[in-house]
């Protein structure tokens, strides 16, 4: 088991990537544990803000949120200003009241596609949840119940298309594997290719899938 506090310190020591902010992405398949991991990492970072990409996506635009992310979040943060965005209500199918996101030293952005090519130039680090898609999707379906089977059928097709066209894992600095207690941090493809920083222990890479 790895100590999140140690890795949080390493992330906080990285050069800023989005104005004064170190933007850290947590990507992976739906159901892979991104939200839980991001919440625990945020706590280890002393209460770092977390942006959930589910708040920017919609039923009609599962992956069409990059414009909103750039205009409402990345632009303001890059100028040291508070971001202001309206989270999408998945029950009411409309955007709700606006929220603010402060330009903290570290800001986490979590969700499927957080490490996509349009976002990577703004990132200080990209973490990938190392769990295969079939296991992740099955976990997600169990979590959400039979009532969302139709949504999940559409989601998995959309996610498969997205990662086929715009994969994140090859650019990950860290592969995060959930353990019975805690997480293991492994060097990601970018780190092993010679990135100029590393927040992982030396360990054998997991096989691709």
mmCIF file of C-alpha atoms in Angstrom, residues 3-172:
data_model
loop_
_atom_site.group_PDB
_atom_site.id
_atom_site.type_symbol
_atom_site.label_atom_id
_atom_site.label_comp_id
_atom_site.label_asym_id
_atom_site.label_seq_id
_atom_site.Cartn_x
_atom_site.Cartn_y
_atom_site.Cartn_z
ATOM 1 C CA UNK A 3 1.066 6.482 1.255
ATOM 2 C CA UNK A 4 -1.178 9.073 -0.448
ATOM 3 C CA UNK A 5 0.382 11.833 1.635
ATOM 4 C CA UNK A 6 3.782 11.147 0.066
ATOM 5 C CA UNK A 7 2.389 11.317 -3.452
ATOM 6 C CA UNK A 8 0.319 14.380 -2.608
ATOM 7 C CA UNK A 9 3.512 16.149 -1.554
ATOM 8 C CA UNK A 10 5.152 15.175 -4.847
ATOM 9 C CA UNK A 11 2.207 16.492 -6.845
ATOM 10 C CA UNK A 12 2.179 19.761 -4.897
ATOM 11 C CA UNK A 13 5.888 20.203 -5.698
ATOM 12 C CA UNK A 14 5.338 20.051 -9.477
ATOM 13 C CA UNK A 15 5.595 23.212 -11.569
ATOM 14 C CA UNK A 16 2.259 24.972 -12.132
ATOM 15 C CA UNK A 17 0.591 23.961 -15.387
ATOM 16 C CA UNK A 18 -2.509 26.169 -15.658
ATOM 17 C CA UNK A 19 -1.606 29.642 -14.500
ATOM 18 C CA UNK A 20 -0.744 29.257 -10.790
ATOM 19 C CA UNK A 21 -2.552 25.889 -10.623
ATOM 20 C CA UNK A 22 -1.150 22.372 -10.827
ATOM 21 C CA UNK A 23 -3.970 20.627 -12.664
ATOM 22 C CA UNK A 24 -3.977 16.882 -11.978
ATOM 23 C CA UNK A 25 -6.239 14.606 -14.023
ATOM 24 C CA UNK A 26 -7.691 11.307 -12.821
ATOM 25 C CA UNK A 27 -8.834 9.285 -15.841
ATOM 26 C CA UNK A 28 -9.946 5.727 -16.422
ATOM 27 C CA UNK A 29 -12.923 3.675 -17.498
ATOM 28 C CA UNK A 30 -16.356 4.347 -16.057
ATOM 29 C CA UNK A 31 -16.648 2.385 -12.825
ATOM 30 C CA UNK A 32 -12.891 2.163 -12.238
ATOM 31 C CA UNK A 33 -12.946 4.118 -8.962
ATOM 32 C CA UNK A 34 -11.919 7.587 -10.156
ATOM 33 C CA UNK A 35 -14.252 9.569 -7.917
ATOM 34 C CA UNK A 36 -13.317 7.700 -4.742
ATOM 35 C CA UNK A 37 -9.605 7.954 -5.476
ATOM 36 C CA UNK A 38 -9.856 11.663 -6.349
ATOM 37 C CA UNK A 39 -11.698 12.353 -3.089
ATOM 38 C CA UNK A 40 -9.013 10.576 -1.046
ATOM 39 C CA UNK A 41 -6.212 12.293 -2.923
ATOM 40 C CA UNK A 42 -7.907 15.662 -2.427
ATOM 41 C CA UNK A 43 -7.999 15.013 1.309
ATOM 42 C CA UNK A 44 -4.310 14.095 1.281
ATOM 43 C CA UNK A 45 -3.684 17.390 -0.504
ATOM 44 C CA UNK A 46 -5.309 19.290 2.336
ATOM 45 C CA UNK A 47 -8.713 19.726 0.740
ATOM 46 C CA UNK A 48 -7.835 20.333 -2.918
ATOM 47 C CA UNK A 49 -10.800 21.265 -5.127
ATOM 48 C CA UNK A 50 -12.141 18.484 -7.364
ATOM 49 C CA UNK A 51 -13.894 19.092 -10.672
ATOM 50 C CA UNK A 52 -16.093 16.174 -11.752
ATOM 51 C CA UNK A 53 -16.428 15.989 -15.519
ATOM 52 C CA UNK A 54 -19.901 14.510 -15.063
ATOM 53 C CA UNK A 55 -20.862 18.070 -14.132
ATOM 54 C CA UNK A 56 -19.855 19.322 -17.594
ATOM 55 C CA UNK A 57 -21.135 16.433 -19.704
ATOM 56 C CA UNK A 58 -24.780 15.974 -20.715
ATOM 57 C CA UNK A 59 -26.982 13.170 -22.019
ATOM 58 C CA UNK A 60 -26.515 14.528 -25.528
ATOM 59 C CA UNK A 61 -22.800 15.348 -25.152
ATOM 60 C CA UNK A 62 -21.175 12.585 -23.159
ATOM 61 C CA UNK A 63 -17.743 13.685 -24.426
ATOM 62 C CA UNK A 64 -18.617 17.051 -25.930
ATOM 63 C CA UNK A 65 -17.676 19.062 -22.851
ATOM 64 C CA UNK A 66 -14.246 20.356 -23.871
ATOM 65 C CA UNK A 67 -15.559 23.780 -24.864
ATOM 66 C CA UNK A 68 -17.250 24.270 -21.508
ATOM 67 C CA UNK A 69 -14.155 23.050 -19.680
ATOM 68 C CA UNK A 70 -11.900 25.443 -21.584
ATOM 69 C CA UNK A 71 -14.156 28.494 -21.323
ATOM 70 C CA UNK A 72 -15.577 28.063 -17.842
ATOM 71 C CA UNK A 73 -12.684 26.428 -16.003
ATOM 72 C CA UNK A 74 -9.299 26.333 -17.723
ATOM 73 C CA UNK A 75 -9.408 29.918 -18.986
ATOM 74 C CA UNK A 76 -10.159 31.523 -15.620
ATOM 75 C CA UNK A 77 -7.777 29.251 -13.684
ATOM 76 C CA UNK A 78 -4.978 30.018 -16.138
ATOM 77 C CA UNK A 79 -5.357 33.697 -15.179
ATOM 78 C CA UNK A 80 -5.420 32.969 -11.461
ATOM 79 C CA UNK A 81 -9.169 33.642 -11.295
ATOM 80 C CA UNK A 82 -12.002 31.629 -9.815
ATOM 81 C CA UNK A 83 -13.666 29.365 -12.339
ATOM 82 C CA UNK A 84 -17.454 29.433 -12.541
ATOM 83 C CA UNK A 85 -19.436 26.598 -14.109
ATOM 84 C CA UNK A 86 -23.003 25.281 -14.035
ATOM 85 C CA UNK A 87 -23.136 21.558 -13.167
ATOM 86 C CA UNK A 88 -25.470 19.383 -15.198
ATOM 87 C CA UNK A 89 -28.378 17.760 -13.364
ATOM 88 C CA UNK A 90 -28.643 14.205 -14.723
ATOM 89 C CA UNK A 91 -32.143 13.789 -13.287
ATOM 90 C CA UNK A 92 -33.638 17.087 -14.451
ATOM 91 C CA UNK A 93 -31.598 16.969 -17.682
ATOM 92 C CA UNK A 94 -30.569 20.615 -17.433
ATOM 93 C CA UNK A 95 -27.761 22.747 -16.024
ATOM 94 C CA UNK A 96 -28.191 23.834 -12.421
ATOM 95 C CA UNK A 97 -26.993 26.779 -10.327
ATOM 96 C CA UNK A 98 -23.422 27.919 -10.909
ATOM 97 C CA UNK A 99 -20.551 26.792 -8.707
ATOM 98 C CA UNK A 100 -17.117 28.308 -8.245
ATOM 99 C CA UNK A 101 -13.739 26.604 -8.304
ATOM 100 C CA UNK A 102 -10.817 28.391 -6.727
ATOM 101 C CA UNK A 103 -7.342 28.552 -8.308
ATOM 102 C CA UNK A 104 -5.824 26.437 -5.526
ATOM 103 C CA UNK A 105 -2.216 25.219 -5.730
ATOM 104 C CA UNK A 106 -3.526 21.801 -6.859
ATOM 105 C CA UNK A 107 -6.878 21.213 -8.561
ATOM 106 C CA UNK A 108 -8.058 17.714 -9.449
ATOM 107 C CA UNK A 109 -10.166 17.013 -12.515
ATOM 108 C CA UNK A 110 -11.677 13.528 -12.582
ATOM 109 C CA UNK A 111 -13.736 11.721 -15.154
ATOM 110 C CA UNK A 112 -13.574 9.602 -18.264
ATOM 111 C CA UNK A 113 -11.518 11.567 -20.767
ATOM 112 C CA UNK A 114 -9.827 13.844 -18.241
ATOM 113 C CA UNK A 115 -6.538 13.091 -19.997
ATOM 114 C CA UNK A 116 -7.756 13.681 -23.542
ATOM 115 C CA UNK A 117 -5.518 15.480 -26.015
ATOM 116 C CA UNK A 118 -7.285 18.838 -25.666
ATOM 117 C CA UNK A 119 -6.755 18.811 -21.910
ATOM 118 C CA UNK A 120 -3.219 17.400 -21.635
ATOM 119 C CA UNK A 121 -1.423 20.703 -22.385
ATOM 120 C CA UNK A 122 -2.973 22.117 -19.197
ATOM 121 C CA UNK A 123 -2.006 19.197 -16.958
ATOM 122 C CA UNK A 124 0.785 18.908 -14.419
ATOM 123 C CA UNK A 125 0.082 15.183 -14.051
ATOM 124 C CA UNK A 126 -2.169 12.485 -15.460
ATOM 125 C CA UNK A 127 -3.187 9.516 -13.305
ATOM 126 C CA UNK A 128 -4.885 6.503 -14.897
ATOM 127 C CA UNK A 129 -6.990 4.084 -12.847
ATOM 128 C CA UNK A 130 -5.548 0.711 -13.803
ATOM 129 C CA UNK A 131 -8.626 -1.486 -14.113
ATOM 130 C CA UNK A 132 -9.738 -3.118 -17.356
ATOM 131 C CA UNK A 133 -12.857 -1.802 -19.012
ATOM 132 C CA UNK A 134 -15.024 -4.929 -18.656
ATOM 133 C CA UNK A 135 -14.448 -5.098 -14.894
ATOM 134 C CA UNK A 136 -14.927 -1.342 -14.572
ATOM 135 C CA UNK A 137 -18.167 -1.348 -16.540
ATOM 136 C CA UNK A 138 -19.544 -4.288 -14.578
ATOM 137 C CA UNK A 139 -18.797 -2.461 -11.333
ATOM 138 C CA UNK A 140 -20.550 0.624 -12.665
ATOM 139 C CA UNK A 141 -23.608 -1.314 -13.763
ATOM 140 C CA UNK A 142 -23.901 -2.992 -10.363
ATOM 141 C CA UNK A 143 -23.528 0.362 -8.633
ATOM 142 C CA UNK A 144 -26.237 2.087 -10.696
ATOM 143 C CA UNK A 145 -28.713 -0.789 -10.874
ATOM 144 C CA UNK A 146 -30.928 -2.246 -13.564
ATOM 145 C CA UNK A 147 -32.819 1.007 -14.033
ATOM 146 C CA UNK A 148 -29.844 2.517 -15.851
ATOM 147 C CA UNK A 149 -29.102 -0.438 -18.106
ATOM 148 C CA UNK A 150 -30.132 1.504 -21.211
ATOM 149 C CA UNK A 151 -27.890 4.418 -20.292
ATOM 150 C CA UNK A 152 -24.948 2.098 -19.654
ATOM 151 C CA UNK A 153 -25.440 0.369 -23.008
ATOM 152 C CA UNK A 154 -25.120 3.729 -24.747
ATOM 153 C CA UNK A 155 -22.303 4.872 -22.489
ATOM 154 C CA UNK A 156 -20.054 1.885 -23.119
ATOM 155 C CA UNK A 157 -20.362 2.329 -26.878
ATOM 156 C CA UNK A 158 -19.528 6.033 -26.560
ATOM 157 C CA UNK A 159 -16.587 5.383 -24.240
ATOM 158 C CA UNK A 160 -15.190 2.718 -26.527
ATOM 159 C CA UNK A 161 -15.311 5.147 -29.474
ATOM 160 C CA UNK A 162 -13.755 7.920 -27.425
ATOM 161 C CA UNK A 163 -10.731 5.949 -26.243
ATOM 162 C CA UNK A 164 -10.238 4.417 -29.705
ATOM 163 C CA UNK A 165 -9.910 7.923 -31.147
ATOM 164 C CA UNK A 166 -8.327 9.733 -28.199
ATOM 165 C CA UNK A 167 -6.654 7.370 -25.702
ATOM 166 C CA UNK A 168 -5.429 8.675 -22.347
ATOM 167 C CA UNK A 169 -3.549 5.735 -20.859
ATOM 168 C CA UNK A 170 -0.492 5.992 -23.187
ATOM 169 C CA UNK A 171 0.117 9.495 -21.789
ATOM 170 C CA UNK A 172 -0.384 8.678 -18.106
#
